[in-house]
Amino acid sequence: MVSKVIVKSPSSTANLGPGFDVFGLALDAYYDKIQLEKSNNGIKIQTSDSIPLVPEKNSAGLVVKEMAKKFKIKSGLVLKINKGVPAGFGMGSSAASAAAAAVAFDALFDLNLDAKTLVEFAGMGEKASAGSIHYDNVAAALLGGFVIVRTNPLNIIRIEPPKDLVLCVAIPKLVIPPKKTQVSRGVLPKQIKLSDHVRNLSNAAAMTAGFMKQDTLMIGSSVRDIIVEPARQHMIPGFIQVKENALRAGALGFTISGAGPSVIAFASKTSNVKKICTAMEAGFKSAKTKCQTVICKPSKGTIIL
Ligand code: HSE
């Protein structure tokens, strides 16, 4: 049995428009790296990033704590966390750490858990940062590619994205409020119109078909959400302008990345992705907001180094 494991886990985008809490896509943009090592006693977190050091309040720490409890592991553990995924911007930062922690724990103790069980444990980590358990980002970060999350009972369906799918992400330079995900879930409607549900469902179904058929145009044209996006867009300065600019510059689809404030444009290999990024930057500039743009492909998910 090894005494330490190093794992890296990618950023991800959740929802993809109509798939609130259901769709996730791993993004080859940023990675968190985690080293899990056996020690004498307790669970200790070491990091130079400004993240909670108390295991219960840290998405990776909570996963390790829950797994140690479940599998009656008596050994102490040191968790070294190196954050690469920007935290609080809708890029699946807590999910990357949680997924990496679940995979590292599984490998360190030779548990050979199946993917669903690993996603289940990783989902617990979301509670530390988002306040509630949801599996869209953790499933994507863990398994890579495009994922569909079904709950009660939990079931994850993974589909390999088309090779020509390209994503342009714009991360606005904003001060992120504490408990951002809780805040951005708090603005969502408790009830929705049946006709709105029908429209979102039709787009979600078309998006799934787009991934199954490896049809990037169909995926892009299905990124339409008339329920969650309208409720959250006021939290992103210049959102309407950024969206209009991205679509005018040739983006196939556009929406908020996860709970925001990052936004994501869907494109293909033949799109002018630099033009789309410049258009998004100009949109944010019109709202006196700077942003960082990144062009990326889907990621293969969590890997043991
Ligand atoms: N599906 C989640 C949301 C992702 O949009 O609130 C954020 O963690």
Coordinates of C-alpha atoms and ligand atoms in Angstrom, one line a residue:
M1 CA 0.0 0.0 0.0
V2 CA 1.4 3.5 -0.9
S3 CA 1.7 6.2 1.7
K4 CA 0.8 9.1 -0.4
V5 CA -1.2 9.9 -3.6
I6 CA -1.2 13.0 -5.8
V7 CA -4.3 13.7 -7.9
K8 CA -5.3 16.5 -10.2
S9 CA -8.9 17.5 -11.0
P10 CA -10.2 20.0 -13.6
S11 CA -12.5 23.0 -13.6
S12 CA -16.0 22.5 -14.8
T13 CA -19.1 24.3 -15.9
A14 CA -22.5 23.3 -14.5
N15 CA -26.0 23.8 -15.9
L16 CA -25.0 24.5 -19.6
G17 CA -28.2 26.6 -19.8
P18 CA -31.3 24.4 -19.4
G19 CA -29.7 21.7 -17.2
F20 CA -29.8 23.3 -13.8
D21 CA -28.2 20.9 -11.3
V22 CA -28.3 18.2 -13.9
F23 CA -25.7 18.9 -16.6
G24 CA -21.9 19.4 -16.1
L25 CA -19.0 19.6 -18.5
A26 CA -15.3 19.2 -17.4
L27 CA -13.1 22.0 -18.7
D28 CA -9.5 21.7 -19.6
A29 CA -8.9 25.3 -18.3
Y30 CA -7.6 25.0 -14.7
Y31 CA -6.7 22.2 -12.3
D32 CA -6.6 21.7 -8.5
K33 CA -3.8 19.4 -7.3
I34 CA -4.1 17.4 -4.1
Q35 CA -1.7 15.3 -2.2
L36 CA -3.1 12.9 0.4
E37 CA -0.6 11.4 2.8
K38 CA -0.9 9.2 5.8
S39 CA 0.3 10.7 9.1
N40 CA 0.1 10.1 12.8
N41 CA -3.3 11.5 13.8
G42 CA -6.2 13.8 12.8
I43 CA -6.9 15.4 9.4
K44 CA -4.6 18.3 8.7
I45 CA -4.9 20.7 5.7
Q46 CA -1.8 22.4 4.3
T47 CA -2.1 25.0 1.6
S48 CA -0.8 28.4 0.6
D49 CA -4.2 29.4 -0.9
S50 CA -6.8 31.3 1.1
I51 CA -9.2 28.5 1.8
P52 CA -10.6 27.1 5.1
L53 CA -8.1 24.9 7.0
V54 CA -10.8 23.3 9.2
P55 CA -11.7 20.0 7.4
E56 CA -15.5 20.4 7.9
K57 CA -15.4 23.8 6.1
N58 CA -13.1 22.7 3.3
S59 CA -14.6 20.8 0.3
A60 CA -11.7 18.4 0.1
G61 CA -11.3 18.1 3.9
L62 CA -15.0 17.3 4.4
V63 CA -14.8 14.5 1.7
V64 CA -11.7 13.0 3.4
K65 CA -13.4 13.2 6.8
E66 CA -16.6 11.5 5.6
M67 CA -14.7 8.8 3.8
A68 CA -12.4 8.1 6.8
K69 CA -15.6 7.8 9.0
K70 CA -17.4 5.6 6.5
F71 CA -14.4 3.2 6.0
K72 CA -13.3 3.3 9.6
I73 CA -9.8 4.6 8.7
K74 CA -7.8 5.2 11.9
S75 CA -4.7 6.7 10.3
G76 CA -4.1 10.4 10.4
L77 CA -4.0 12.3 7.1
V78 CA -2.3 15.3 5.7
L79 CA -4.1 16.9 2.8
K80 CA -1.9 19.3 0.7
I81 CA -4.1 21.5 -1.5
N82 CA -2.9 23.5 -4.5
K83 CA -5.7 25.5 -6.0
G84 CA -5.6 26.1 -9.7
V85 CA -9.3 26.6 -10.3
P86 CA -10.3 30.2 -9.3
A87 CA -12.6 29.9 -6.3
G88 CA -16.1 31.4 -6.3
F89 CA -16.4 32.2 -10.0
G90 CA -18.7 29.4 -11.2
M91 CA -15.8 27.2 -12.5
G92 CA -16.3 24.3 -10.2
S93 CA -13.5 25.2 -7.8
S94 CA -14.8 23.4 -4.7
A95 CA -15.9 20.5 -6.9
A96 CA -12.4 20.1 -8.3
S97 CA -10.9 19.8 -4.8
A98 CA -13.8 17.5 -3.6
A99 CA -13.4 15.2 -6.7
A100 CA -9.6 15.1 -6.2
A101 CA -10.0 14.3 -2.5
A102 CA -12.4 11.4 -3.2
V103 CA -10.1 9.8 -5.9
A104 CA -7.0 10.3 -3.7
F105 CA -8.6 8.7 -0.7
D106 CA -9.9 5.8 -2.8
A107 CA -6.4 5.2 -4.2
L108 CA -4.5 5.7 -0.9
F109 CA -6.6 3.0 0.8
D110 CA -7.1 0.7 -2.2
L111 CA -10.8 0.9 -1.9
N112 CA -11.6 0.4 -5.6
L113 CA -14.9 2.3 -5.3
D114 CA -17.1 2.7 -8.4
A115 CA -17.6 6.0 -10.1
K116 CA -21.0 6.6 -8.6
T117 CA -19.8 6.1 -5.0
L118 CA -16.9 8.4 -5.6
V119 CA -19.3 11.1 -7.0
E120 CA -21.5 10.6 -4.0
F121 CA -18.6 11.3 -1.6
A122 CA -17.3 14.2 -3.7
G123 CA -20.8 15.7 -3.6
M124 CA -20.6 15.9 0.2
G125 CA -17.7 18.3 -0.2
E126 CA -20.0 20.7 -2.0
K127 CA -21.9 21.1 1.3
A128 CA -18.8 22.7 2.8
S129 CA -18.8 25.5 0.3
A130 CA -22.1 25.7 -1.4
G131 CA -24.3 24.8 1.6
S132 CA -26.1 22.1 -0.3
I133 CA -25.2 18.9 -2.0
H134 CA -25.4 18.9 -5.8
Y135 CA -23.5 16.6 -8.1
D136 CA -23.2 18.4 -11.5
N137 CA -19.7 19.9 -11.0
V138 CA -18.3 17.0 -9.0
A139 CA -19.5 14.4 -11.5
A140 CA -18.0 16.4 -14.4
A141 CA -14.7 17.0 -12.6
L142 CA -14.4 13.3 -11.6
L143 CA -15.5 11.6 -14.7
G144 CA -14.6 14.2 -17.3
G145 CA -16.6 15.0 -20.5
F146 CA -20.3 15.8 -20.4
V147 CA -22.4 14.4 -17.5
I148 CA -26.1 14.1 -16.8
V149 CA -26.9 13.7 -13.1
R150 CA -30.1 11.9 -12.0
T151 CA -30.9 11.9 -8.3
N152 CA -33.1 9.7 -6.0
P153 CA -31.4 7.3 -6.7
L154 CA -28.1 8.9 -7.9
N155 CA -27.2 7.9 -11.4
I156 CA -24.5 9.6 -13.5
I157 CA -24.5 9.3 -17.3
R158 CA -21.3 10.3 -19.0
I159 CA -21.1 11.2 -22.7
E160 CA -17.9 11.9 -24.6
P161 CA -18.2 15.5 -26.0
P162 CA -17.6 16.1 -29.8
K163 CA -13.9 16.7 -30.7
D164 CA -14.7 20.0 -32.3
L165 CA -16.4 21.6 -29.2
V166 CA -14.5 24.7 -27.9
L167 CA -15.5 26.8 -25.0
C168 CA -14.7 30.5 -24.4
V169 CA -15.0 31.4 -20.7
A170 CA -15.0 35.0 -19.4
I171 CA -14.2 35.4 -15.7
P172 CA -15.2 39.0 -14.6
K173 CA -12.9 40.6 -12.0
L174 CA -15.5 41.0 -9.2
V175 CA -15.4 40.8 -5.5
I176 CA -17.1 37.6 -4.7
P177 CA -19.6 37.8 -1.8
P178 CA -19.2 35.2 1.0
K179 CA -21.5 32.1 0.4
K180 CA -21.9 33.2 -3.3
T181 CA -23.5 29.9 -4.4
Q182 CA -26.0 30.0 -1.6
V183 CA -26.8 33.6 -2.5
S184 CA -27.2 32.8 -6.2
R185 CA -29.4 29.8 -5.4
G186 CA -31.5 32.1 -3.2
V187 CA -32.6 34.3 -6.1
L188 CA -34.1 31.4 -8.0
P189 CA -37.9 31.0 -8.3
K190 CA -39.5 28.5 -6.1
Q191 CA -42.2 27.8 -8.6
I192 CA -42.1 28.0 -12.4
K193 CA -44.7 28.2 -15.2
L194 CA -45.4 24.9 -16.9
S195 CA -44.8 26.5 -20.3
D196 CA -41.3 27.7 -19.1
H197 CA -40.5 24.1 -17.9
V198 CA -41.6 22.8 -21.4
R199 CA -39.2 25.2 -23.2
N200 CA -36.2 24.4 -20.9
L201 CA -36.9 20.7 -21.1
S202 CA -37.0 20.7 -24.9
N203 CA -33.6 22.4 -24.9
A204 CA -32.2 20.1 -22.3
A205 CA -33.4 17.1 -24.4
A206 CA -31.9 18.6 -27.6
M207 CA -28.6 19.2 -25.8
T208 CA -28.4 15.6 -24.7
A209 CA -29.1 14.6 -28.3
G210 CA -26.4 17.0 -29.5
F211 CA -23.8 15.3 -27.3
M212 CA -25.1 11.8 -28.3
K213 CA -24.9 12.8 -32.0
Q214 CA -21.6 14.6 -31.5
D215 CA -23.3 17.6 -33.1
T216 CA -21.7 20.8 -31.8
L217 CA -24.2 23.1 -33.6
M218 CA -27.1 21.3 -31.9
I219 CA -25.3 21.6 -28.5
G220 CA -24.7 25.3 -29.0
S221 CA -28.3 26.1 -30.1
S222 CA -29.7 24.2 -27.1
V223 CA -27.9 26.5 -24.6
R224 CA -31.1 28.4 -23.9
D225 CA -32.4 28.8 -20.3
I226 CA -35.5 30.9 -19.6
I227 CA -35.7 30.0 -15.9
V228 CA -32.4 30.2 -14.1
E229 CA -30.4 32.7 -16.3
P230 CA -33.0 35.5 -16.1
A231 CA -33.2 35.2 -12.3
R232 CA -29.4 35.4 -11.9
Q233 CA -28.2 37.7 -14.7
H234 CA -28.6 40.9 -12.6
M235 CA -25.7 39.6 -10.5
I236 CA -23.3 39.8 -13.5
P237 CA -22.5 43.4 -14.7
G238 CA -23.1 43.9 -18.4
F239 CA -24.5 40.4 -18.8
I240 CA -27.0 41.3 -21.6
Q241 CA -24.3 43.1 -23.6
V242 CA -21.7 40.3 -23.1
K243 CA -24.2 37.8 -24.3
E244 CA -25.2 39.8 -27.3
N245 CA -21.6 40.5 -28.2
A246 CA -20.6 36.8 -27.9
L247 CA -23.5 35.7 -30.1
R248 CA -22.8 38.4 -32.7
A249 CA -19.2 37.4 -32.8
G250 CA -20.3 33.9 -33.8
A251 CA -20.8 32.0 -30.5
L252 CA -23.1 29.0 -31.0
G253 CA -24.6 29.4 -27.5
F254 CA -24.0 31.4 -24.4
T255 CA -25.0 31.3 -20.7
I256 CA -23.8 31.7 -17.1
S257 CA -21.2 29.2 -16.0
G258 CA -22.6 27.4 -13.0
A259 CA -23.8 29.9 -10.4
G260 CA -21.7 32.6 -12.0
P261 CA -20.3 35.2 -12.3
S262 CA -18.3 33.6 -15.1
V263 CA -20.0 33.3 -18.4
I264 CA -19.4 30.7 -21.1
A265 CA -19.7 30.8 -24.9
F266 CA -20.0 27.6 -26.9
A267 CA -18.1 27.4 -30.1
S268 CA -16.6 25.0 -32.6
K269 CA -13.1 24.5 -34.1
T270 CA -14.2 26.6 -37.0
S271 CA -15.4 29.5 -34.9
N272 CA -13.3 32.6 -34.5
V273 CA -12.8 32.1 -30.7
K274 CA -10.5 35.0 -30.3
K275 CA -13.2 37.3 -31.8
I276 CA -15.7 35.8 -29.3
C277 CA -13.4 36.5 -26.4
T278 CA -12.7 40.0 -27.5
A279 CA -16.4 40.6 -27.9
M280 CA -17.1 39.3 -24.4
E281 CA -14.3 41.5 -22.9
A282 CA -15.9 44.6 -24.7
G283 CA -19.3 43.6 -23.2
F284 CA -17.9 43.6 -19.7
K285 CA -16.0 46.8 -20.4
S286 CA -19.3 48.5 -21.2
A287 CA -20.2 47.8 -17.6
K288 CA -16.8 49.0 -16.3
T289 CA -15.8 45.5 -15.5
K290 CA -12.5 43.8 -16.4
C291 CA -12.5 40.1 -17.2
Q292 CA -10.1 37.3 -18.0
T293 CA -10.9 35.1 -20.9
V294 CA -9.9 31.5 -21.5
I295 CA -10.3 29.3 -24.5
C296 CA -10.5 25.6 -23.6
K297 CA -11.7 22.1 -24.6
P298 CA -13.6 19.6 -22.5
S299 CA -11.3 17.8 -19.9
K300 CA -10.9 14.1 -19.4
G301 CA -11.5 14.5 -15.7
T302 CA -9.6 13.6 -12.5
I303 CA -6.3 11.7 -12.9
I304 CA -3.8 10.2 -10.4
L305 CA -0.4 11.6 -11.1
Ligands
HSE1 N1 -25.9 23.9 -10.4 C1 -25.3 24.7 -9.4 C2 -26.0 26.1 -9.4 C3 -23.9 24.8 -9.7 O1 -26.2 26.6 -10.5 O2 -26.3 26.6 -8.4 C4 -23.1 25.7 -8.7 O3 -22.4 25.0 -7.8

